[in-house]
XYZ file of C-alpha atoms in Angstrom:
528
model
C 46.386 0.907 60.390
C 43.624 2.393 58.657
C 43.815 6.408 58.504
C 40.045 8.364 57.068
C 39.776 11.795 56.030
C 37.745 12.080 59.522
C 40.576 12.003 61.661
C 42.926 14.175 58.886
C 43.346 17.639 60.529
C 44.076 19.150 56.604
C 41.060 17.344 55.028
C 39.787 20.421 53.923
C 42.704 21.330 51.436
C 42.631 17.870 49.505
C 39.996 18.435 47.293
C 42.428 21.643 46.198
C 45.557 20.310 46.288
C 44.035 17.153 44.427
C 42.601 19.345 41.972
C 45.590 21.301 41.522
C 47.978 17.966 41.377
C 45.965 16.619 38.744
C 46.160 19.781 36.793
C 49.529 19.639 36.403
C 50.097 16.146 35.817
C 47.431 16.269 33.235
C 49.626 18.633 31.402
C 52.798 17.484 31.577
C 51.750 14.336 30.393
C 51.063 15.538 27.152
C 54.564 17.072 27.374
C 55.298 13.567 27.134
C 57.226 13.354 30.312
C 59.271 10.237 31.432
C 59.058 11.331 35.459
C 55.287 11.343 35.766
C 55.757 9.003 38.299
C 58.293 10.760 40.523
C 55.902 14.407 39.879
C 52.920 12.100 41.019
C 55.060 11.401 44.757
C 57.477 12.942 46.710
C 59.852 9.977 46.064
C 63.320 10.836 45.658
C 65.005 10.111 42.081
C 67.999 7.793 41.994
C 71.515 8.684 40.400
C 70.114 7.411 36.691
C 66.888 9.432 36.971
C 68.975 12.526 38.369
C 71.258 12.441 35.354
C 68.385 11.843 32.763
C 66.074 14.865 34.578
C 69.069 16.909 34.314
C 69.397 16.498 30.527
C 65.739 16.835 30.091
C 65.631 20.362 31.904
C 68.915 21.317 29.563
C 66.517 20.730 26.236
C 63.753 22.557 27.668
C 65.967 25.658 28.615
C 67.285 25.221 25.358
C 63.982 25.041 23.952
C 62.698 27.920 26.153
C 65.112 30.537 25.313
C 64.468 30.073 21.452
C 60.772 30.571 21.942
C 61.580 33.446 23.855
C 63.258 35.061 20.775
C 60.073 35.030 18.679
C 58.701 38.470 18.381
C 55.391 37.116 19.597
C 54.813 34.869 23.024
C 52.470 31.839 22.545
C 51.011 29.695 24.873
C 53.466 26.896 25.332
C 55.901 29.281 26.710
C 53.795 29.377 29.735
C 53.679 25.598 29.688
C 57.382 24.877 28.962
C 58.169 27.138 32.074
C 55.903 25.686 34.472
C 57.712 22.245 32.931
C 61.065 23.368 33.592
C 59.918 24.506 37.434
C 57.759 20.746 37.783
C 60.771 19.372 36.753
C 63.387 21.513 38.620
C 61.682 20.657 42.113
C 62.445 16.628 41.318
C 66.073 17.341 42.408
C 65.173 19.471 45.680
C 67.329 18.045 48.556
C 64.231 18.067 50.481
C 63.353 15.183 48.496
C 67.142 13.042 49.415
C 66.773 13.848 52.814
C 67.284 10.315 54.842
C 64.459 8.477 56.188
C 66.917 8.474 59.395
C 67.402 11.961 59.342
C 63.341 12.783 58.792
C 62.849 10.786 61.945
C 64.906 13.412 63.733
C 63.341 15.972 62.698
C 59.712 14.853 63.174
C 61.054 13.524 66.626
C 62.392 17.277 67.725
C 59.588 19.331 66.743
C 56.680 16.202 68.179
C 55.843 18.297 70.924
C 54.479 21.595 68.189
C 50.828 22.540 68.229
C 51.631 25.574 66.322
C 53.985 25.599 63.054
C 53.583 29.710 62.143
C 49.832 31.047 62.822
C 48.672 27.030 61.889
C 47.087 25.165 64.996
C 48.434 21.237 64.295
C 45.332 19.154 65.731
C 46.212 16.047 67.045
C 50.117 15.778 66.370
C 52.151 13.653 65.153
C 48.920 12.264 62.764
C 49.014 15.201 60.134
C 52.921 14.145 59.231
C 51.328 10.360 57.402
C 49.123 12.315 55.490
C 51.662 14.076 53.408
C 53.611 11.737 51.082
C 54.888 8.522 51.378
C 58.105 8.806 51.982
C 57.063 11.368 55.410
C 54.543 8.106 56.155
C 57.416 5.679 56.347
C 59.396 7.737 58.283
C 56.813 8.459 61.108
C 55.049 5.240 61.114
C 58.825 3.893 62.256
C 59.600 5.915 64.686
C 58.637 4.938 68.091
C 59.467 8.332 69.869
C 57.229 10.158 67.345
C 54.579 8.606 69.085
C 55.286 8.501 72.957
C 52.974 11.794 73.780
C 49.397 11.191 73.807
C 47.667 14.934 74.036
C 43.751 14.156 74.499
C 41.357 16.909 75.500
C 37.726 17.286 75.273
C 36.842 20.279 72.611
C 35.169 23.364 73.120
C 32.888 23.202 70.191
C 29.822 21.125 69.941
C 30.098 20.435 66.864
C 32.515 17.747 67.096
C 32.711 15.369 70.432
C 35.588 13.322 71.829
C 34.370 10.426 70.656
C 35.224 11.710 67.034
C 38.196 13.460 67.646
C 39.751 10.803 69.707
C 38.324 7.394 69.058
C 39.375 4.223 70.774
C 40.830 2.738 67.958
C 43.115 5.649 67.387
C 44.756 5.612 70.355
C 45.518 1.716 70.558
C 47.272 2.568 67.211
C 49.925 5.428 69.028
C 50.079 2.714 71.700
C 51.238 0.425 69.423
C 53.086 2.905 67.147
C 54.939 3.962 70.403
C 56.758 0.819 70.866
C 58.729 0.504 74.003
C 59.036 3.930 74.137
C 58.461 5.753 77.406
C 54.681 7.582 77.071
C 53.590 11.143 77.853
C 50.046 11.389 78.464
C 48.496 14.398 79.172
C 44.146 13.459 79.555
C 42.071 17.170 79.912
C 38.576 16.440 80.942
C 35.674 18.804 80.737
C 32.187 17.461 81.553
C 30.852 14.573 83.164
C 28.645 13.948 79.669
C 32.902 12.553 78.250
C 33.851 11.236 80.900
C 32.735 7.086 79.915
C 34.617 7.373 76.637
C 37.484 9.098 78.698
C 37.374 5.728 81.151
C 37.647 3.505 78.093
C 40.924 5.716 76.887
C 41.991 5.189 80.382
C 41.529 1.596 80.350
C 43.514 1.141 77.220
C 46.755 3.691 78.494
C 46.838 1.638 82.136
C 47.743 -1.548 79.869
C 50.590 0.372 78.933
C 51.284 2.380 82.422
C 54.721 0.547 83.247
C 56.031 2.697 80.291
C 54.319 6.125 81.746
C 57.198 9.144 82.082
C 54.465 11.808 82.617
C 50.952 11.408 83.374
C 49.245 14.782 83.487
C 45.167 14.749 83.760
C 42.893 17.912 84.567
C 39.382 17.382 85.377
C 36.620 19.469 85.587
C 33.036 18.615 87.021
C 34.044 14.522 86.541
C 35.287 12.666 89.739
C 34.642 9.286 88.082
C 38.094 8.524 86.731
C 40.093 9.269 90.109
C 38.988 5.672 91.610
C 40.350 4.133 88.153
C 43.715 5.216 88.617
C 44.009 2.379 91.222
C 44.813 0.549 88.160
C 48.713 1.895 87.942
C 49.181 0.561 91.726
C 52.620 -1.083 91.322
C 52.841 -0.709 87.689
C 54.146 3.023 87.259
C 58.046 1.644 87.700
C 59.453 4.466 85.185
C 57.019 7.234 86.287
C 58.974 10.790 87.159
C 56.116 13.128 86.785
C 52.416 12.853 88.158
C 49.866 15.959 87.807
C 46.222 15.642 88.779
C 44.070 18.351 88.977
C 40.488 18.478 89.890
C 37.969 21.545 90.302
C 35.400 21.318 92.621
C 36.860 18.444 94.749
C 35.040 17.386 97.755
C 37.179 15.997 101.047
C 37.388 12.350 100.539
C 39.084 9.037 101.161
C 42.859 9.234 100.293
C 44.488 7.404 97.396
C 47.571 4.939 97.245
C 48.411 4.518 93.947
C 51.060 5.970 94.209
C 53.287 4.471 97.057
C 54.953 2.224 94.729
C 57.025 4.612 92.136
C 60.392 3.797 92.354
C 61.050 7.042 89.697
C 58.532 9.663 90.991
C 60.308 13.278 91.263
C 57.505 15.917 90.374
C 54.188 15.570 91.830
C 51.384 18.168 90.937
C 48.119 18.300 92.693
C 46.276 21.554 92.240
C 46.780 24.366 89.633
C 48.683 27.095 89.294
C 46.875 29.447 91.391
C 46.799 27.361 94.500
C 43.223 27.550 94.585
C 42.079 24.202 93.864
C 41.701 21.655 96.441
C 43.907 18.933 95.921
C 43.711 15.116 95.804
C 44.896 13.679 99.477
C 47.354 11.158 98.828
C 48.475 9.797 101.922
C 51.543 7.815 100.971
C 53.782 8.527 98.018
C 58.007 8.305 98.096
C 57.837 11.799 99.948
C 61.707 11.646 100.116
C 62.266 11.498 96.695
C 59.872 14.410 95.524
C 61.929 17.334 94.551
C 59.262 19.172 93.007
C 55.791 19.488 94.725
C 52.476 21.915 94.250
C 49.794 21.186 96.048
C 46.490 22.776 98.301
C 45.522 21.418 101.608
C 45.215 22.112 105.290
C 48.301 24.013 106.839
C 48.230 20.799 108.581
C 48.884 18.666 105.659
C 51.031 21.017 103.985
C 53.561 20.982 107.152
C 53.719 17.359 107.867
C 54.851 16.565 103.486
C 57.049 18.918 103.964
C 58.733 17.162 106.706
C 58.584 14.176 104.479
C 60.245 15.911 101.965
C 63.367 17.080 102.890
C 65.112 16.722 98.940
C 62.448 19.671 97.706
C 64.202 22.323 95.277
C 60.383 23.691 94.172
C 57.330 23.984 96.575
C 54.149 25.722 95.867
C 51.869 25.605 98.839
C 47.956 26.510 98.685
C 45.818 26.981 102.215
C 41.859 24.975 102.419
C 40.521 27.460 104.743
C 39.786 25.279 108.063
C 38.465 26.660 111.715
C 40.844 24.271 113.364
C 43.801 25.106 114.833
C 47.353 23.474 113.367
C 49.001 21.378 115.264
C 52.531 21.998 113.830
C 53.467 24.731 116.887
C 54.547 22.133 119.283
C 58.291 22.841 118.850
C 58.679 21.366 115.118
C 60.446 22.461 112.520
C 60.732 21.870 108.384
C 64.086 22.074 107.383
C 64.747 22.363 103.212
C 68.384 22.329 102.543
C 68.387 21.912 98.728
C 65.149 24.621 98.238
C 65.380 26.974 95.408
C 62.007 28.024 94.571
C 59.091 28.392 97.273
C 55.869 30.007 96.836
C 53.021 29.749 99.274
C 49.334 31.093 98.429
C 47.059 32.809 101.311
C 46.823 31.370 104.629
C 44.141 31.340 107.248
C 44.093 33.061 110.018
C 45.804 29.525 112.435
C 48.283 29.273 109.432
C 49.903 32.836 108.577
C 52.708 32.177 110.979
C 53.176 28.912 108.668
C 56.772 30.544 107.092
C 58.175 31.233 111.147
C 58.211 27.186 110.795
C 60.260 26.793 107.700
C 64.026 27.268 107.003
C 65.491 27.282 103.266
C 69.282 26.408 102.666
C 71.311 29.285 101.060
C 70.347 27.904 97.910
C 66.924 29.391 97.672
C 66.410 32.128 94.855
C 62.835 32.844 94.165
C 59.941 33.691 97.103
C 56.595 34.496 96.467
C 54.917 34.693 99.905
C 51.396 37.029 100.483
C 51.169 39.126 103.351
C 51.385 39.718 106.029
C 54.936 39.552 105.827
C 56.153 39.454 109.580
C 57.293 36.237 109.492
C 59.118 37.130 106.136
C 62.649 39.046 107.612
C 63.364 36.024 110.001
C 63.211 33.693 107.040
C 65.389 35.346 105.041
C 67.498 35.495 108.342
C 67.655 31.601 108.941
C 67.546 30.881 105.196
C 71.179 32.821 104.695
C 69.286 34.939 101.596
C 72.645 35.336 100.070
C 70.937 33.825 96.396
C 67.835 35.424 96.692
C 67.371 37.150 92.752
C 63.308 36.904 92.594
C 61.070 37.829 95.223
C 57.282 38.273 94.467
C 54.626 40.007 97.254
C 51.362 39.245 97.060
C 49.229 41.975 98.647
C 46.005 41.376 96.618
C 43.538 39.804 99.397
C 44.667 42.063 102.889
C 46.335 45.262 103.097
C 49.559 45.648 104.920
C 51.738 48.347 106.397
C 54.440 49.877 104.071
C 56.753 48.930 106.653
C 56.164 45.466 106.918
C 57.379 45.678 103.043
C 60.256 48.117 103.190
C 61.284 45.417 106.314
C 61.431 42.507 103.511
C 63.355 44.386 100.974
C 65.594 45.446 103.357
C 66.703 41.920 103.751
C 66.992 40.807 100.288
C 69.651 42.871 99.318
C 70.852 40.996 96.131
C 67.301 40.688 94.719
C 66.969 41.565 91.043
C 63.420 40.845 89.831
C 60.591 42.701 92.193
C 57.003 41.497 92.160
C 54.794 43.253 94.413
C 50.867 43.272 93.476
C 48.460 45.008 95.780
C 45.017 46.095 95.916
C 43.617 49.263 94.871
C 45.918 51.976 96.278
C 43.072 53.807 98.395
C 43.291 50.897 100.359
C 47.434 50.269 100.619
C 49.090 53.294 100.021
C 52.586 52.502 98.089
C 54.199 55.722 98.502
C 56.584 55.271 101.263
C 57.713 52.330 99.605
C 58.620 53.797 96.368
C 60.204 57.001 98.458
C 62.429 54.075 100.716
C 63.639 52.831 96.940
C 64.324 55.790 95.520
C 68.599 56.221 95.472
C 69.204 59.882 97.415
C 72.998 59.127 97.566
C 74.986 58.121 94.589
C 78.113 57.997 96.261
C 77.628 54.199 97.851
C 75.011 51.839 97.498
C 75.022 50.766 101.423
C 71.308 52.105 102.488
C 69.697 51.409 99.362
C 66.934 49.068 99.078
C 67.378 46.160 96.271
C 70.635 48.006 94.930
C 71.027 45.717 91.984
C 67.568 45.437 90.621
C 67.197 44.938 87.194
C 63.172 44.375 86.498
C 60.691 45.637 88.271
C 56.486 44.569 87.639
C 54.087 46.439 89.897
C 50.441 45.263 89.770
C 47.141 47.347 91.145
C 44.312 45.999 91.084
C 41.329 48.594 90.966
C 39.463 50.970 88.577
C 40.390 54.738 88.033
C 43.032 54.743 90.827
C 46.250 56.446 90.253
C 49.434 55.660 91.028
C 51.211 57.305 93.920
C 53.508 60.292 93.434
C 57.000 58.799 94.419
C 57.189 55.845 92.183
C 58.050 57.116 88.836
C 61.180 59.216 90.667
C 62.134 56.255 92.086
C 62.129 54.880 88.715
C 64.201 57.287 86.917
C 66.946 57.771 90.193
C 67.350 53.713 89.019
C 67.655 54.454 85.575
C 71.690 55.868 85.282
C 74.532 54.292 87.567
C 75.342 55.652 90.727
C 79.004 54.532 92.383
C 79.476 51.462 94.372
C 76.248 50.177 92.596
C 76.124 50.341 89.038
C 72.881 48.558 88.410
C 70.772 50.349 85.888
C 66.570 48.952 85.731
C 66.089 47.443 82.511
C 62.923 46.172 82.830
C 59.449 48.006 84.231
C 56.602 46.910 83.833
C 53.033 48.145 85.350
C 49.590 46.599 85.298
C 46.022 47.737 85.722
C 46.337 51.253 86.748
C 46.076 55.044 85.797
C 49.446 56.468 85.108
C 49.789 60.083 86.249
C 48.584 62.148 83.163
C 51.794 64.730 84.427
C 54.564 62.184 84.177
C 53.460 61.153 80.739
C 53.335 64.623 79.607
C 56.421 65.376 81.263
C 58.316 62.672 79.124
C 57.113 63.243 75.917
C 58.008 66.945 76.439
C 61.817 65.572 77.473
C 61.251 67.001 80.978
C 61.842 63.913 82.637
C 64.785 61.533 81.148
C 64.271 57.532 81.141
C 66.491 55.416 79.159
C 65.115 54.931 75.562
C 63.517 51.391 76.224
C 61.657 51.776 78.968
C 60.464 55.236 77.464
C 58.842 53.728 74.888
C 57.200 50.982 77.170
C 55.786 53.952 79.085
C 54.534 56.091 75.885
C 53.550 53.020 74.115
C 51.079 51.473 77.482
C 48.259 52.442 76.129
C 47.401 55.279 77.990
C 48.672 53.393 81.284
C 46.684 50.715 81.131
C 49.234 48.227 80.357
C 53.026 48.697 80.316
C-alpha cells in the first residue's frame, strides 16, 4: 500500500512537527544519548532499555539539581531539563500499550469524525500516519476498515476524484478482510457521478459482505440502474437506505427481492418529502423498520405486507386519484412502536381510520386533521403511548379536534404540537383545557404526567396566547393523585409575552429554577 501526503488529512503539520522532531533530536544527540533511536519512534523500550533509561534519568537529576545550586543559571540547565522530560516520556505506558489492545481502541472509536473541535477527514486513514507502531496496529485490523464514508465535497477546490481515488478504496476493501462493510456513498452533482460508478463497481465485487448500504443522491439518477449488480448477492445485508431528490415516476427495481437479512429499509429522507424509489418486491415480512414516500396507495398495500413493523414513517405523493384501500381492508401492526405519517391528500387523510397499532405503540406523530386520531388510539389500546407529536404546520384545525387527542392519551409524557402562525390557529383553549384547576385528583386533567413539553409557531411578530404560560406554571409543583412536575419546556419561533417575562424576573410569577432560566435565558423569546 502506498500512502502520499495527498491523501494525509494532517499534512499540513509535518513540516512543523518535522522541524520540531529534528530539533530535539539534534540536541540530544550531542548529549550523547544512547536512546536516539527509541526518541526518533514511538517504539516501546524493552525491560534492558527500561532499566538503563531509568539510570540515565537518575544521573541527569543528579546532575540537574547540582547545577541548580550555582548562584548563576546557564544554558545547559535548560537543555538537561528538556533531556530529562525527552527521556521521561520513553517510559509512558502509552508507549507498552498492546498492539491487541490498540486495535480495540481504534476499532471503538472507527465510527469518530470529530475527536474535540478537530474534523477527522476520511477515518480510519489519519491513525497510519502517526507512528509505526499505530500503523501496525490498524493496517491489521480488519474491523478498522469495514465503513467506507465517501461524499462529494463542498469546496471546489478539491474534487472526489482527489479525495477519494479508486485506488484508495480497493485498499479498505482489501484492508477490510472478511469483515462485514458499511458503506455510506453521498452524491451531489451529476459532473461526480462517473467516478462515483467506478467506486460502485469496485464495492459490488464485495456486496455479499454489505451490512449497511446507505447512498443519497442529488441531481444524479445514473447509479440507481447499477445497483442491479447486488441482485442475489446482498446475503448478509440488514440495512438498505436510498435517497434521491428530484425523482421522476419510473420503472420499479428488484434488487432487492433476494436478501435473506434485510430488516431496515429507507427510501426517502427524513422529512417525508422526497419521492421515493418504487421497489416492487423486497422480503416485506421481514422489514421491521420502514420510511418511505409514495401514493396512499402504495403506502397501504406495504403495509399489509409488513405485518412485523416496530417503526413506520409514511410520506404522501400528492395524486388526483382516488385510493383504493376503502373496500373493507384493514392494516393490522401488532408489534408497532413508533409511527409517524407526513401530510396526506385530500383521498388519503382518512388513511389512519385504516390502521390499528398493538398496545405496544409509544410514539405518534400524525398532522392534522386529527379526526381519525381518537379512534386509533381507541383500537390501538394507547395504554404505552409516552410521545405524541402534532403537526399543524400546513392546515389549521379546531382546538377541539386537539383537546379530543390529548384526551385520549392519558399517559403521554413528551408533547409536540407545531402550528402555524397563531392568527391563523388560535392555541388558547388548548392551553386553558391543560391547565390543572383541581389539585385534589388528577382524573379530568389532560396529559397528567407530562414531563416535556416543545411548542413550535411558525410566523413573524406573533405572540403567544394568554393561557399558556399559566398552564405552564399550574404544571410546575405537584398536585395529589398526580405528582408529575414539567421538567422540560421548550418554545420555538415566537414572541414571548413581554408581561410574563417581566413578571418573572420581578419574582411575580414562580417557575422552578430550570426552566426559569430557559425562559430568561431565550433570547428575548426567540428560542427557548
Amino acid at each position: 500500500m502506498v500512502l502520499t501526503r495527498h491523501h494525509n488529512p494532517l499534512s499540513y503539520l509535518l513540516p512543523r512537527y518535522q522541524r520540531s522532531i529534528g530539533a530535539i533530536a539534534t540536541e540530544l544527540r550531542m548529549q550523547s544519548s544512547p536512546f536516539v533511536r527509541l526518541l526518533e519512534s514511538n517504539d516501546p523500550p524493552d525491560e534492558g532499555e527500561i532499566v538503563l533509561i531509568r539510570r540515565f534519568l537518575d544521573e541527569n537529576r543528579a546532575r540537574l539539581d547540582e547545577l541548580r545550586t550555582m548562584p548563576q543559571s546557564t544554558p545547559e540547565v535548560d537543555q538537561l531539563e528538556r533531556c530529562i522530560q525527552a527521556h521521561t516520556a520513553l517510559l509512558s505506558p502509552i508507549r507498552c500499550v498492546p498492539g491487541e489492545l490498540l486495535s480495540e481502541i481504534f476499532t471503538y472509536s472507527s465510527y469518530k469524525r470529530k475527536v474535540g473541535t478537530h474534523r477527522i477527514d476520511a477515518p480510519p486513514w489519519p491513525l497510519g500516519y502517526v507512528c509505526r507502531t499505530w500503523r501496525n496496529a490498524a493496517l491489521s485490523t480488519s474491523l478498522l476498515w469495514r465503513r467506507l464514508t465517501i461524499y462529494e465535497p463542498r469546496s471546489t477546490s478539491a474534487t472526489i476524484h482527489m479525495i477519494f481515488p479508486l485506488s484508495m478504496i480497493e485498499t479498505q476493501l482489501v484492508l477490510s478482510g472478511n469483515a462485514t462493510l458499511d458503506i455510506w456513498m453521498n452524491v451531489r452533482s451529476r459532473g461526480s457521478a462517473g467516478h462515483h460508478k467506478d467506486l460502485l463497481h469496485a464495492l459490488l465485487q464485495h456486496s455479499h459482505r454489505w451490512r449497511v448500504f446507505n447512498m443519497c443522491l442529488r441531481g444524479s439518477e445514473d447509479l440507481v440502474p447499477a445497483l442491479s449488480g447486488m441482485y442475489n448477492r446482498i446475503p448478509q445485508l440488514r440495512e438498505f437506505i436510498l435517497t434521491q431528490d428530484n425523482l421522476q415516476p419510473g420503472e420499479g427495481h428488484s434488487y432487492l427481492s433476494e436478501a435473506p437479512a434485510l430488516r431496515r429499509l429507507i427510501l426517502t429522507g427524513s422529512t417525508l418529502r422526497a419521492r421515493s424509489p418504487y421497489i416492487p418486491t423486497a422480503p416485506w415480512d421481514q422489514i421491521i423498520h420502514y420510511r418511505a414516500s409514495g401514493t396512499a396507495q402504495q403506502n397501504f398495500d406495504i403495509l399489509l405486507a409488513t405485518p412485523g413493523l416496530v417503526q413506520c414513517g409514511l410520506g404522501f405523493i400528492k395524486v388526483d386519484s382516488e385510493v383504493e384501500y376503502h373496500a373493507g381492508r384493514h392494516v393490522v401492526l401488532p408489534c408497532l412502536r413508533r409511527l409517524r405519517l407526513g401530510v396526506a391528500p385530500e383521498p388519503a387523510r382518512d388513511f389512519l381510520a385504516h390502521i390499528t397499532a398493538g398496545p405496544t405503540l409509544e410514539s405518534l406523530t400524525v398532522c392534522a386533521p386529527y379526526t381519525a386520531v381518537p379512534s386509533f388510539l381507541h383500537r390501538s389500546s394507547s395504554g404505552r403511548l409516552t410521545c405524541l407529536y402534532l403537526d399543524n404546520d400546513h392546515r389549521s384545525t379546531t382546538a377541539e379536534e386537539i383537546v379530543n387527542v390529548l384526551r385520549d392519551a392519558p399517559v403521554v409524557r413528551t408533547l409536540g404540537i407545531l402550528c402555524g402562525a397563531p392568527s391563523d390557529h388560535e392555541m388558547g383553549p388548548v392551553w386553558s383545557a391543560m391547565t390543572i384547576q383541581d389539585r385534589q385528583g388528577a382524573a379530568n386533567i389532560l396529559c397528567p404526567v407530562l414531563k416535556s413539553l416543545v411548542y413550535t409557531c411558525r410566523g413573524e411578530h406573533e405572540a403567544i396566547d394568554p393561557p399558556f404560560f399559566p398552564m405552564v406554571q399550574s404544571r410546575c409543583s405537584e398536585y395529589q393523585g398526580g405528582g408529575a412536575t414539567l421538567h422540560s419546556l421548550r418554545v420555538v419561533a415566537i414572541d414571548t409575552l413581554p408581561e410574563f417575562v417581566e413578571s418573572l424576573r420581578q419574582g411575580m410569577v414562580s417557575l422552578p429554577d430550570e426552566l426559569k432560566s430557559q425562559v430568561l435565558e431565550g433570547k428575548e423569546g426567540r428560542l427557548f
